[in-house]
PDB file of C-alpha atoms and ligand atoms in Angstrom:
ATOM      1  CA  MET A   1      -6.410   0.164  17.567  1.00 50.00           C
ATOM      2  CA  PRO A   2      -7.534  -2.731  19.830  1.00 57.00           C
ATOM      3  CA  ALA A   3     -10.756  -4.536  18.935  1.00 53.00           C
ATOM      4  CA  ALA A   4     -13.914  -3.463  20.793  1.00 55.00           C
ATOM      5  CA  ARG A   5     -14.532  -5.591  23.881  1.00 86.00           C
ATOM      6  CA  PHE A   6     -18.078  -4.487  24.733  1.00 94.00           C
ATOM      7  CA  CYS A   7     -21.302  -4.649  22.745  1.00 95.00           C
ATOM      8  CA  THR A   8     -22.045  -1.215  21.194  1.00 92.00           C
ATOM      9  CA  ALA A   9     -25.790  -1.954  21.340  1.00 96.00           C
ATOM     10  CA  CYS A  10     -26.252  -3.114  24.936  1.00 96.00           C
ATOM     11  CA  GLY A  11     -22.891  -2.721  26.660  1.00 96.00           C
ATOM     12  CA  ALA A  12     -22.515  -6.372  27.579  1.00 96.00           C
ATOM     13  CA  PRO A  13     -18.991  -7.846  27.434  1.00 95.00           C
ATOM     14  CA  LEU A  14     -18.383  -9.638  24.168  1.00 95.00           C
ATOM     15  CA  PRO A  15     -17.554 -13.362  24.423  1.00 93.00           C
ATOM     16  CA  SER A  16     -14.530 -12.972  22.135  1.00 93.00           C
ATOM     17  CA  PRO A  17     -12.987 -10.321  19.853  1.00 89.00           C
ATOM     18  CA  PRO A  18     -15.011  -9.599  16.682  1.00 90.00           C
ATOM     19  CA  PRO A  19     -16.302 -11.106  14.449  1.00 93.00           C
ATOM     20  CA  VAL A  20     -18.758 -12.269  17.085  1.00 95.00           C
ATOM     21  CA  ALA A  21     -22.431 -11.920  18.042  1.00 96.00           C
ATOM     22  CA  CYS A  22     -23.260 -10.410  21.438  1.00 96.00           C
ATOM     23  CA  ALA A  23     -24.417 -13.196  23.796  1.00 96.00           C
ATOM     24  CA  ALA A  24     -26.798 -10.841  25.553  1.00 97.00           C
ATOM     25  CA  CYS A  25     -28.646  -9.175  22.642  1.00 97.00           C
ATOM     26  CA  GLY A  26     -27.483 -10.977  19.524  1.00 96.00           C
ATOM     27  CA  THR A  27     -26.058  -7.906  17.773  1.00 96.00           C
ATOM     28  CA  SER A  28     -23.388  -8.829  15.226  1.00 96.00           C
ATOM     29  CA  HIS A  29     -19.945  -7.222  15.558  1.00 93.00           C
ATOM     30  CA  TRP A  30     -17.815  -7.207  12.486  1.00 92.00           C
ATOM     31  CA  ARG A  31     -14.110  -6.930  11.817  1.00 91.00           C
ATOM     32  CA  ASN A  32     -13.402  -5.375   8.441  1.00 93.00           C
ATOM     33  CA  PRO A  33     -10.147  -4.992   6.524  1.00 95.00           C
ATOM     34  CA  LYS A  34      -8.658  -1.552   5.944  1.00 96.00           C
ATOM     35  CA  PRO A  35      -8.416  -0.224   2.407  1.00 98.00           C
ATOM     36  CA  CYS A  36      -5.011   0.893   1.215  1.00 98.00           C
ATOM     37  CA  ALA A  37      -3.481   1.886  -2.104  1.00 98.00           C
ATOM     38  CA  ASN A  38       0.137   1.599  -3.291  1.00 98.00           C
ATOM     39  CA  ALA A  39       1.852   2.724  -6.487  1.00 98.00           C
ATOM     40  CA  ILE A  40       4.228   0.848  -8.703  1.00 97.00           C
ATOM     41  CA  VAL A  41       6.024   3.936 -10.057  1.00 97.00           C
ATOM     42  CA  LEU A  42       7.660   2.995 -13.340  1.00 96.00           C
ATOM     43  CA  ASP A  43      10.215   4.879 -15.403  1.00 94.00           C
ATOM     44  CA  GLY A  44      11.299   2.830 -18.417  1.00 92.00           C
ATOM     45  CA  ASP A  45      12.400  -0.545 -17.071  1.00 92.00           C
ATOM     46  CA  THR A  46      12.952   0.703 -13.520  1.00 96.00           C
ATOM     47  CA  VAL A  47      10.637   0.900 -10.484  1.00 97.00           C
ATOM     48  CA  LEU A  48      10.739   3.296  -7.523  1.00 98.00           C
ATOM     49  CA  LEU A  49      10.868   1.543  -4.142  1.00 98.00           C
ATOM     50  CA  THR A  50      11.069   2.937  -0.627  1.00 98.00           C
ATOM     51  CA  ARG A  51      12.907   1.426   2.302  1.00 98.00           C
ATOM     52  CA  ARG A  52      10.543   1.327   5.297  1.00 97.00           C
ATOM     53  CA  ALA A  53      11.566   3.477   8.307  1.00 95.00           C
ATOM     54  CA  HIS A  54       9.242   1.716  10.758  1.00 94.00           C
ATOM     55  CA  GLU A  55       7.517  -1.554  11.639  1.00 94.00           C
ATOM     56  CA  PRO A  56       6.029  -3.663  10.281  1.00 95.00           C
ATOM     57  CA  TRP A  57       8.733  -4.668   7.777  1.00 96.00           C
ATOM     58  CA  ALA A  58      11.203  -2.023   8.920  1.00 96.00           C
ATOM     59  CA  GLY A  59      14.218  -1.883   6.650  1.00 97.00           C
ATOM     60  CA  MET A  60      12.529  -3.735   3.808  1.00 98.00           C
ATOM     61  CA  TRP A  61      11.763  -2.277   0.402  1.00 98.00           C
ATOM     62  CA  CYS A  62       8.108  -1.565  -0.513  1.00 98.00           C
ATOM     63  CA  ALA A  63       5.998   0.311  -3.021  1.00 98.00           C
ATOM     64  CA  PRO A  64       5.018   3.792  -1.728  1.00 98.00           C
ATOM     65  CA  GLY A  65       1.428   3.935  -0.517  1.00 98.00           C
ATOM     66  CA  GLY A  66      -0.764   3.932   2.540  1.00 97.00           C
ATOM     67  CA  PHE A  67      -4.238   3.972   4.039  1.00 97.00           C
ATOM     68  CA  CYS A  68      -7.190   5.471   2.197  1.00 97.00           C
ATOM     69  CA  GLU A  69      -8.653   8.495   3.856  1.00 97.00           C
ATOM     70  CA  HIS A  70     -12.416   8.721   4.462  1.00 95.00           C
ATOM     71  CA  GLY A  71     -14.166   9.207   1.072  1.00 95.00           C
ATOM     72  CA  GLU A  72     -10.911   9.111  -0.895  1.00 96.00           C
ATOM     73  CA  HIS A  73     -10.705   6.933  -4.010  1.00 96.00           C
ATOM     74  CA  PRO A  74      -7.734   4.510  -3.833  1.00 96.00           C
ATOM     75  CA  LEU A  75      -6.343   6.001  -7.033  1.00 96.00           C
ATOM     76  CA  GLU A  76      -6.135   9.366  -5.303  1.00 97.00           C
ATOM     77  CA  THR A  77      -4.593   7.668  -2.220  1.00 97.00           C
ATOM     78  CA  ALA A  78      -1.835   6.202  -4.355  1.00 97.00           C
ATOM     79  CA  GLU A  79      -0.893   9.571  -5.948  1.00 97.00           C
ATOM     80  CA  ARG A  80      -1.125  11.437  -2.608  1.00 98.00           C
ATOM     81  CA  GLU A  81       0.945   8.918  -0.663  1.00 98.00           C
ATOM     82  CA  VAL A  82       3.739   8.828  -3.301  1.00 98.00           C
ATOM     83  CA  LEU A  83       4.024  12.625  -3.070  1.00 97.00           C
ATOM     84  CA  GLU A  84       3.949  12.627   0.735  1.00 97.00           C
ATOM     85  CA  GLU A  85       6.477   9.791   1.148  1.00 97.00           C
ATOM     86  CA  THR A  86       8.895  10.430  -1.743  1.00 97.00           C
ATOM     87  CA  GLY A  87       8.395  14.080  -2.761  1.00 97.00           C
ATOM     88  CA  LEU A  88       7.627  12.867  -6.313  1.00 97.00           C
ATOM     89  CA  ARG A  89       4.402  13.896  -8.082  1.00 97.00           C
ATOM     90  CA  VAL A  90       3.050  10.993 -10.102  1.00 97.00           C
ATOM     91  CA  SER A  91       0.040  10.180 -12.288  1.00 96.00           C
ATOM     92  CA  VAL A  92      -1.633   6.781 -12.132  1.00 95.00           C
ATOM     93  CA  THR A  93      -1.344   5.035 -15.506  1.00 93.00           C
ATOM     94  CA  GLY A  94      -3.042   1.699 -14.820  1.00 93.00           C
ATOM     95  CA  TYR A  95      -4.625  -0.644 -12.350  1.00 94.00           C
ATOM     96  CA  VAL A  96      -2.729  -3.791 -11.290  1.00 95.00           C
ATOM     97  CA  GLY A  97      -5.049  -5.472  -8.754  1.00 95.00           C
ATOM     98  CA  VAL A  98      -5.833  -5.967  -5.095  1.00 97.00           C
ATOM     99  CA  TRP A  99      -3.733  -8.041  -2.732  1.00 97.00           C
ATOM    100  CA  VAL A 100      -4.729  -8.910   0.847  1.00 97.00           C
ATOM    101  CA  ASP A 101      -2.074  -8.892   3.623  1.00 96.00           C
ATOM    102  CA  GLY A 102      -1.803  -8.914   7.398  1.00 95.00           C
ATOM    103  CA  TYR A 103      -0.591  -5.655   8.893  1.00 94.00           C
ATOM    104  CA  GLU A 104       0.131  -5.702  12.610  1.00 90.00           C
ATOM    105  CA  ASP A 105      -3.234  -6.840  14.123  1.00 86.00           C
ATOM    106  CA  ASP A 106      -5.224  -5.877  11.036  1.00 90.00           C
ATOM    107  CA  VAL A 107      -5.861  -7.059   7.533  1.00 95.00           C
ATOM    108  CA  ILE A 108      -5.258  -4.649   4.694  1.00 97.00           C
ATOM    109  CA  ASN A 109      -6.788  -4.778   1.203  1.00 97.00           C
ATOM    110  CA  VAL A 110      -4.200  -3.007  -0.973  1.00 98.00           C
ATOM    111  CA  ALA A 111      -5.111  -1.697  -4.444  1.00 97.00           C
ATOM    112  CA  TYR A 112      -1.990  -1.469  -6.568  1.00 97.00           C
ATOM    113  CA  TYR A 113      -1.659   0.981  -9.429  1.00 96.00           C
ATOM    114  CA  THR A 114       1.050   1.670 -11.921  1.00 96.00           C
ATOM    115  CA  ALA A 115       2.140   5.313 -12.031  1.00 96.00           C
ATOM    116  CA  ALA A 116       4.556   7.538 -13.891  1.00 95.00           C
ATOM    117  CA  PRO A 117       6.534  10.526 -12.580  1.00 96.00           C
ATOM    118  CA  LEU A 118       5.307  13.931 -13.739  1.00 96.00           C
ATOM    119  CA  GLY A 119       8.676  15.610 -13.123  1.00 94.00           C
ATOM    120  CA  PRO A 120      11.677  15.680 -10.814  1.00 94.00           C
ATOM    121  CA  PRO A 121      11.110  15.318  -7.021  1.00 93.00           C
ATOM    122  CA  GLU A 122       9.513  18.361  -5.441  1.00 93.00           C
ATOM    123  CA  ALA A 123      10.618  17.544  -1.857  1.00 93.00           C
ATOM    124  CA  ASP A 124      12.771  15.212   0.154  1.00 93.00           C
ATOM    125  CA  PRO A 125      11.458  11.809   1.242  1.00 93.00           C
ATOM    126  CA  ASP A 126       9.484  11.792   4.544  1.00 94.00           C
ATOM    127  CA  PRO A 127      12.071  10.458   7.102  1.00 94.00           C
ATOM    128  CA  ALA A 128       9.222   9.197   9.362  1.00 94.00           C
ATOM    129  CA  GLU A 129       8.134   6.831   6.597  1.00 94.00           C
ATOM    130  CA  VAL A 130      11.096   6.316   4.313  1.00 96.00           C
ATOM    131  CA  SER A 131      14.717   5.782   5.275  1.00 96.00           C
ATOM    132  CA  GLU A 132      15.915   5.550   1.686  1.00 96.00           C
ATOM    133  CA  LEU A 133      14.509   5.426  -1.810  1.00 96.00           C
ATOM    134  CA  ASP A 134      15.952   4.099  -5.040  1.00 97.00           C
ATOM    135  CA  TRP A 135      15.107   3.029  -8.559  1.00 97.00           C
ATOM    136  CA  PHE A 136      15.589  -0.634  -9.325  1.00 98.00           C
ATOM    137  CA  ARG A 137      15.616  -2.449 -12.644  1.00 97.00           C
ATOM    138  CA  LEU A 138      12.548  -4.680 -12.879  1.00 95.00           C
ATOM    139  CA  ASP A 139      14.726  -7.792 -13.313  1.00 93.00           C
ATOM    140  CA  GLU A 140      17.081  -6.778 -10.427  1.00 96.00           C
ATOM    141  CA  LEU A 141      14.788  -6.175  -7.431  1.00 97.00           C
ATOM    142  CA  PRO A 142      16.188  -6.278  -3.910  1.00 97.00           C
ATOM    143  CA  SER A 143      15.532  -9.532  -2.037  1.00 95.00           C
ATOM    144  CA  GLU A 144      13.944  -7.963   1.023  1.00 97.00           C
ATOM    145  CA  LEU A 145      10.557  -6.890  -0.355  1.00 98.00           C
ATOM    146  CA  ALA A 146       7.476  -5.994   1.672  1.00 97.00           C
ATOM    147  CA  PRO A 147       4.896  -7.237   2.027  1.00 96.00           C
ATOM    148  CA  PRO A 148       6.882 -10.471   1.811  1.00 95.00           C
ATOM    149  CA  GLY A 149       5.535 -12.786  -0.892  1.00 93.00           C
ATOM    150  CA  THR A 150       3.331 -10.051  -2.303  1.00 96.00           C
ATOM    151  CA  LEU A 151       5.347  -7.190  -3.783  1.00 97.00           C
ATOM    152  CA  ALA A 152       7.384  -9.394  -6.126  1.00 96.00           C
ATOM    153  CA  ALA A 153       4.093 -10.808  -7.585  1.00 96.00           C
ATOM    154  CA  VAL A 154       2.623  -7.328  -7.915  1.00 97.00           C
ATOM    155  CA  VAL A 155       5.698  -6.008  -9.755  1.00 96.00           C
ATOM    156  CA  ALA A 156       5.597  -9.046 -12.046  1.00 94.00           C
ATOM    157  CA  VAL A 157       1.990  -8.327 -13.011  1.00 94.00           C
ATOM    158  CA  ALA A 158       2.727  -4.604 -13.448  1.00 93.00           C
ATOM    159  CA  ARG A 159       5.823  -5.438 -15.589  1.00 90.00           C
ATOM    160  CA  ASP A 160       3.871  -7.815 -17.845  1.00 85.00           C
ATOM    161  CA  ALA A 161       1.213  -5.121 -18.379  1.00 77.00           C
ATOM    162  CA  GLY A 162       3.945  -2.647 -19.365  1.00 58.00           C
ATOM    163  CA  PRO A 163       3.475  -2.675 -23.189  1.00 46.00           C
ATOM    164  CA  VAL A 164      -0.255  -1.912 -22.804  1.00 47.00           C
ATOM    165  CA  LEU A 165       0.412   0.938 -20.422  1.00 44.00           C
ATOM    166  CA  ASP A 166       3.125   2.325 -22.725  1.00 45.00           C
ATOM    167  CA  ARG A 167       0.698   2.561 -25.593  1.00 39.00           C
ATOM    168  CA  ARG A 168      -1.636   4.711 -23.517  1.00 42.00           C
ATOM    169  CA  ARG A 169       0.881   7.452 -23.038  1.00 39.00           C
TER     170      ARG A 169
HETATM  171 ZN1   ZN B   1     -25.415  -6.731  23.042  1.00 59.31          ZN
END
């Protein structure tokens, strides 16, 4: 969605895209990041990754996830998005952290969770989102990971937290 170009308080044109104060009335216009949640779905020493069907990062492998809906906790987002994208029902097992990335013209704050499958897949992957899915050994991840520079670090943190999460089961 393009940034607002007019002041919502007085209607005057804004001197630049937000963040900016209206030159006519002084009202501040903000530009906030969008909250997202992704799941590092683990089964033993393997992780479930999805190959992206669309831009940005089309063709690259990422952790299933997406944008938080209004009023939805990111933990619920992670479980919902995994089911929608992969057909696999999962349960969040731990919290990994938040990473900030650019996404098209926006900035996304992505909460990453570890999750475990609750059973076999209940549906096929969503072809609009996912062109392919596969399980990868944690020490043999594909090279084309998205977001670039982020997902490898996230998986490393999730992997190192593995023994703690295992004890919770
Ligand atoms: Zn104004």
